[in-house]
Amino acid sequence: MDLLSNFALGLSTAITPEALLFCFIGVTVGTFVGVLPGIGAMAAISLALPMTFHIDPTYALIMLAGIFYGAQYGGSTASILMNLPGSISSAVTCLDGYPMAQKGKAGVALFVTAIASFIGSSFAIIIVMCFAPVIAEAALGFSSYEYFAVMLMGLIAASTLSTGSPLKGLASVVIGVTLGIVGTDVTTGQYRFTFGLNDLSDGINLVAIAMGLFGISEIVSNILRKGSERPNIGKVTLRSMFPSREEWKLIPKPAARGSIVGSAIGILPGVGPTLSAFMAYLLEKKVSRTPERFGHGAVEGITAPEAANNAAVQAGFIPTLSLGIPGDAIMALMLGAMLIHGIVPGPLFMTEYPEMFWGLVMSFWIGNILLLVLNIPLNGLWVKMLAIPYHILYPAILVFICIGVYSAQNSVFDVYVALFFGLVGLAMNAVRIPTAPLLLGFVLGPLLEEHFRRSMLLSRGAFDVFMQRPVSATFLVITAALLLYAGFGMWRNARRRRQAQAAAAA
């Protein structure tokens, strides 16, 4: 009964003209940036963040969320047509999507990815509706000990389970946490790491650091990258998009398995849609009776990953909204947007702002239906957008980024900060240090410090208090297991490299 009343409350919020407008803007912008390789949801949300300061927080969240899951839909288009993933999580779609396009099945591949994305998202939305309130109710009993432990686990998971070296991921988190505590100490009032600059007394602006790391660095690296001009794509008609009867039969089971995998992995902090897409692909190949077809245009090879990455995006809202702990860097931006509006996500969020929470959840349904319309009948429009030359598109976006950063606080200093972190992002990408854990550490760092200091005050400096409480002890044990797992993986990779070098030298 409660679920039905919450459903009605959310629907009444989500179908207001303002909510529908911002939902439409969000999913359209998301699809646009998803289709164009190299921009990504992170840069788009960073760019849109200052625009949300002057609108109602509920509509702001609906728009930002629409950009996020809209980018997942659009990301598959470039993967299929150009073998260039529009987003990282769509990279696995290249494996079978591009071969299908080469066989003249580009339209079918685009249709299948849209349907699979809708199924994955719908499944995960139901999970959000059912489990987010339960987790929030359980979290009402959390104290600073438990919050510190679960935040620490989220940061370690983000650094060790993401792609690339776990050691570099940990380094990125530490840099982020350090940057997060720049400014005035809320307890003592002392300035920390401000280097005498008054502009840093309130800390580093979230918008500036996000736009620099993910907007400027990505666009500049794409401009510098050689061979960025794209091949002739050809036409994709509505008639060519409908699958044959045999192809229809290959969609339901992989979509169901991908939805389950994506939802399960998406809930975990620090993992995100990329890993869920690869896990769903590997599972589908494992259970297939004809695994040799994968990599050569198998319909299941695009169905399962697309269902999984979209399910993971929706499921990622569970820890963010119910615990106040973002699962990945984009969720960290969403959390930052809520904090800027004076809203603290966490166990009390659903009871203090029920219209906002359930309105956001119901807007997911509306947004996904809008995306079906945008990605099936109007797919030809997105295909044409792939013809926009990069040398026109990227400089224009750079100008918009600078305007967006300045308008956030009317500060020229923030523009310099964004440009500086653009260079930092370029340098980190060059040495393969992931930038996403840095942003996660930047957002969670101050909260982590606050709960740790509060815990120390309450326990009078006794560190073992974290292990005396069952919930915090469980999270700390999981954190230790993640570190051991990462250490074992690094040792195993180093051993394989030594064996390969020895074999080559023999």
PDB file of N, CA and C in Angstrom, residues 79-80 83 91-103 105 109 281 285 291-303 305:
ATOM      1  N   SER A  79      29.437   3.199 -30.979  1.00  0.00           N
ATOM      2  CA  SER A  79      30.086   1.888 -30.873  1.00  0.00           C
ATOM      3  C   SER A  79      29.734   1.012 -32.063  1.00  0.00           C
ATOM      4  N   ILE A  80      28.461   1.039 -32.432  1.00  0.00           N
ATOM      5  CA  ILE A  80      27.982   0.176 -33.512  1.00  0.00           C
ATOM      6  C   ILE A  80      28.397   0.722 -34.881  1.00  0.00           C
ATOM      7  N   ASN A  83      32.701   1.881 -34.417  1.00  0.00           N
ATOM      8  CA  ASN A  83      33.638   1.109 -33.594  1.00  0.00           C
ATOM      9  C   ASN A  83      34.358   2.007 -32.590  1.00  0.00           C
ATOM     10  N   ALA A  91      31.967   0.358 -24.509  1.00  0.00           N
ATOM     11  CA  ALA A  91      33.101  -0.196 -25.255  1.00  0.00           C
ATOM     12  C   ALA A  91      32.861  -1.650 -25.646  1.00  0.00           C
ATOM     13  N   VAL A  92      32.250  -2.416 -24.734  1.00  0.00           N
ATOM     14  CA  VAL A  92      32.043  -3.833 -25.023  1.00  0.00           C
ATOM     15  C   VAL A  92      31.033  -4.042 -26.161  1.00  0.00           C
ATOM     16  N   THR A  93      30.175  -3.050 -26.382  1.00  0.00           N
ATOM     17  CA  THR A  93      29.199  -3.145 -27.485  1.00  0.00           C
ATOM     18  C   THR A  93      29.894  -3.131 -28.842  1.00  0.00           C
ATOM     19  N   CYS A  94      31.092  -2.558 -28.897  1.00  0.00           N
ATOM     20  CA  CYS A  94      31.849  -2.549 -30.155  1.00  0.00           C
ATOM     21  C   CYS A  94      32.141  -3.979 -30.636  1.00  0.00           C
ATOM     22  N   LEU A  95      32.336  -4.897 -29.679  1.00  0.00           N
ATOM     23  CA  LEU A  95      32.811  -6.234 -30.031  1.00  0.00           C
ATOM     24  C   LEU A  95      31.880  -6.945 -31.011  1.00  0.00           C
ATOM     25  N   ASP A  96      30.568  -6.808 -30.803  1.00  0.00           N
ATOM     26  CA  ASP A  96      29.620  -7.453 -31.707  1.00  0.00           C
ATOM     27  C   ASP A  96      28.772  -6.456 -32.484  1.00  0.00           C
ATOM     28  N   GLY A  97      28.649  -5.237 -31.970  1.00  0.00           N
ATOM     29  CA  GLY A  97      27.843  -4.232 -32.669  1.00  0.00           C
ATOM     30  C   GLY A  97      28.470  -3.807 -33.987  1.00  0.00           C
ATOM     31  N   TYR A  98      29.771  -3.541 -33.965  1.00  0.00           N
ATOM     32  CA  TYR A  98      30.430  -3.094 -35.199  1.00  0.00           C
ATOM     33  C   TYR A  98      30.447  -4.195 -36.269  1.00  0.00           C
ATOM     34  N   PRO A  99      30.733  -5.463 -35.903  1.00  0.00           N
ATOM     35  CA  PRO A  99      30.616  -6.527 -36.914  1.00  0.00           C
ATOM     36  C   PRO A  99      29.204  -6.636 -37.501  1.00  0.00           C
ATOM     37  N   MET A 100      28.174  -6.398 -36.677  1.00  0.00           N
ATOM     38  CA  MET A 100      26.815  -6.418 -37.225  1.00  0.00           C
ATOM     39  C   MET A 100      26.634  -5.298 -38.249  1.00  0.00           C
ATOM     40  N   ALA A 101      27.187  -4.105 -37.944  1.00  0.00           N
ATOM     41  CA  ALA A 101      27.093  -2.995 -38.897  1.00  0.00           C
ATOM     42  C   ALA A 101      27.809  -3.335 -40.199  1.00  0.00           C
ATOM     43  N   GLN A 102      28.947  -4.001 -40.099  1.00  0.00           N
ATOM     44  CA  GLN A 102      29.694  -4.374 -41.297  1.00  0.00           C
ATOM     45  C   GLN A 102      28.937  -5.388 -42.158  1.00  0.00           C
ATOM     46  N   LYS A 103      28.044  -6.145 -41.489  1.00  0.00           N
ATOM     47  CA  LYS A 103      27.220  -7.118 -42.231  1.00  0.00           C
ATOM     48  C   LYS A 103      25.921  -6.493 -42.745  1.00  0.00           C
ATOM     49  N   LYS A 105      23.752  -4.890 -40.749  1.00  0.00           N
ATOM     50  CA  LYS A 105      22.732  -5.034 -39.707  1.00  0.00           C
ATOM     51  C   LYS A 105      22.825  -3.896 -38.681  1.00  0.00           C
ATOM     52  N   ALA A 109      21.059  -3.666 -34.923  1.00  0.00           N
ATOM     53  CA  ALA A 109      21.879  -3.520 -33.715  1.00  0.00           C
ATOM     54  C   ALA A 109      21.430  -2.319 -32.898  1.00  0.00           C
ATOM     55  N   TYR A 281      28.721  -9.548 -20.534  1.00  0.00           N
ATOM     56  CA  TYR A 281      29.205 -10.098 -21.815  1.00  0.00           C
ATOM     57  C   TYR A 281      29.895 -11.451 -21.588  1.00  0.00           C
ATOM     58  N   LYS A 285      28.627 -15.117 -22.943  1.00  0.00           N
ATOM     59  CA  LYS A 285      29.498 -15.977 -23.758  1.00  0.00           C
ATOM     60  C   LYS A 285      29.685 -17.348 -23.090  1.00  0.00           C
ATOM     61  N   PRO A 291      29.546 -20.119 -28.431  1.00  0.00           N
ATOM     62  CA  PRO A 291      30.371 -18.960 -28.030  1.00  0.00           C
ATOM     63  C   PRO A 291      31.271 -18.454 -29.157  1.00  0.00           C
ATOM     64  N   GLU A 292      31.502 -19.300 -30.152  1.00  0.00           N
ATOM     65  CA  GLU A 292      32.375 -18.875 -31.257  1.00  0.00           C
ATOM     66  C   GLU A 292      31.767 -17.743 -32.080  1.00  0.00           C
ATOM     67  N   ARG A 293      30.418 -17.523 -31.937  1.00  0.00           N
ATOM     68  CA  ARG A 293      29.788 -16.427 -32.697  1.00  0.00           C
ATOM     69  C   ARG A 293      30.088 -15.052 -32.083  1.00  0.00           C
ATOM     70  N   PHE A 294      30.482 -15.056 -30.803  1.00  0.00           N
ATOM     71  CA  PHE A 294      30.745 -13.778 -30.133  1.00  0.00           C
ATOM     72  C   PHE A 294      31.991 -13.117 -30.732  1.00  0.00           C
ATOM     73  N   GLY A 295      31.858 -11.829 -30.945  1.00  0.00           N
ATOM     74  CA  GLY A 295      32.948 -11.087 -31.591  1.00  0.00           C
ATOM     75  C   GLY A 295      32.777 -11.004 -33.097  1.00  0.00           C
ATOM     76  N   HIS A 296      31.745 -11.692 -33.621  1.00  0.00           N
ATOM     77  CA  HIS A 296      31.498 -11.688 -35.067  1.00  0.00           C
ATOM     78  C   HIS A 296      30.081 -11.216 -35.398  1.00  0.00           C
ATOM     79  N   GLY A 297      29.422 -10.547 -34.444  1.00  0.00           N
ATOM     80  CA  GLY A 297      28.091 -10.019 -34.722  1.00  0.00           C
ATOM     81  C   GLY A 297      26.972 -10.776 -34.043  1.00  0.00           C
ATOM     82  N   ALA A 298      27.215 -11.308 -32.833  1.00  0.00           N
ATOM     83  CA  ALA A 298      26.169 -12.018 -32.086  1.00  0.00           C
ATOM     84  C   ALA A 298      25.206 -11.010 -31.447  1.00  0.00           C
ATOM     85  N   VAL A 299      23.903 -11.240 -31.635  1.00  0.00           N
ATOM     86  CA  VAL A 299      22.899 -10.342 -31.059  1.00  0.00           C
ATOM     87  C   VAL A 299      22.991 -10.348 -29.526  1.00  0.00           C
ATOM     88  N   GLU A 300      23.242 -11.535 -28.955  1.00  0.00           N
ATOM     89  CA  GLU A 300      23.361 -11.624 -27.492  1.00  0.00           C
ATOM     90  C   GLU A 300      24.538 -10.789 -26.969  1.00  0.00           C
ATOM     91  N   GLY A 301      25.567 -10.628 -27.796  1.00  0.00           N
ATOM     92  CA  GLY A 301      26.769  -9.895 -27.396  1.00  0.00           C
ATOM     93  C   GLY A 301      26.546  -8.401 -27.237  1.00  0.00           C
ATOM     94  N   ILE A 302      25.460  -7.887 -27.789  1.00  0.00           N
ATOM     95  CA  ILE A 302      25.133  -6.471 -27.543  1.00  0.00           C
ATOM     96  C   ILE A 302      23.945  -6.338 -26.595  1.00  0.00           C
ATOM     97  N   THR A 303      23.099  -7.370 -26.558  1.00  0.00           N
ATOM     98  CA  THR A 303      21.901  -7.293 -25.713  1.00  0.00           C
ATOM     99  C   THR A 303      22.267  -7.274 -24.226  1.00  0.00           C
ATOM    100  N   PRO A 305      25.230  -6.752 -22.515  1.00  0.00           N
ATOM    101  CA  PRO A 305      25.977  -5.592 -21.963  1.00  0.00           C
ATOM    102  C   PRO A 305      25.147  -4.315 -21.909  1.00  0.00           C
TER     103      PRO A 305
END
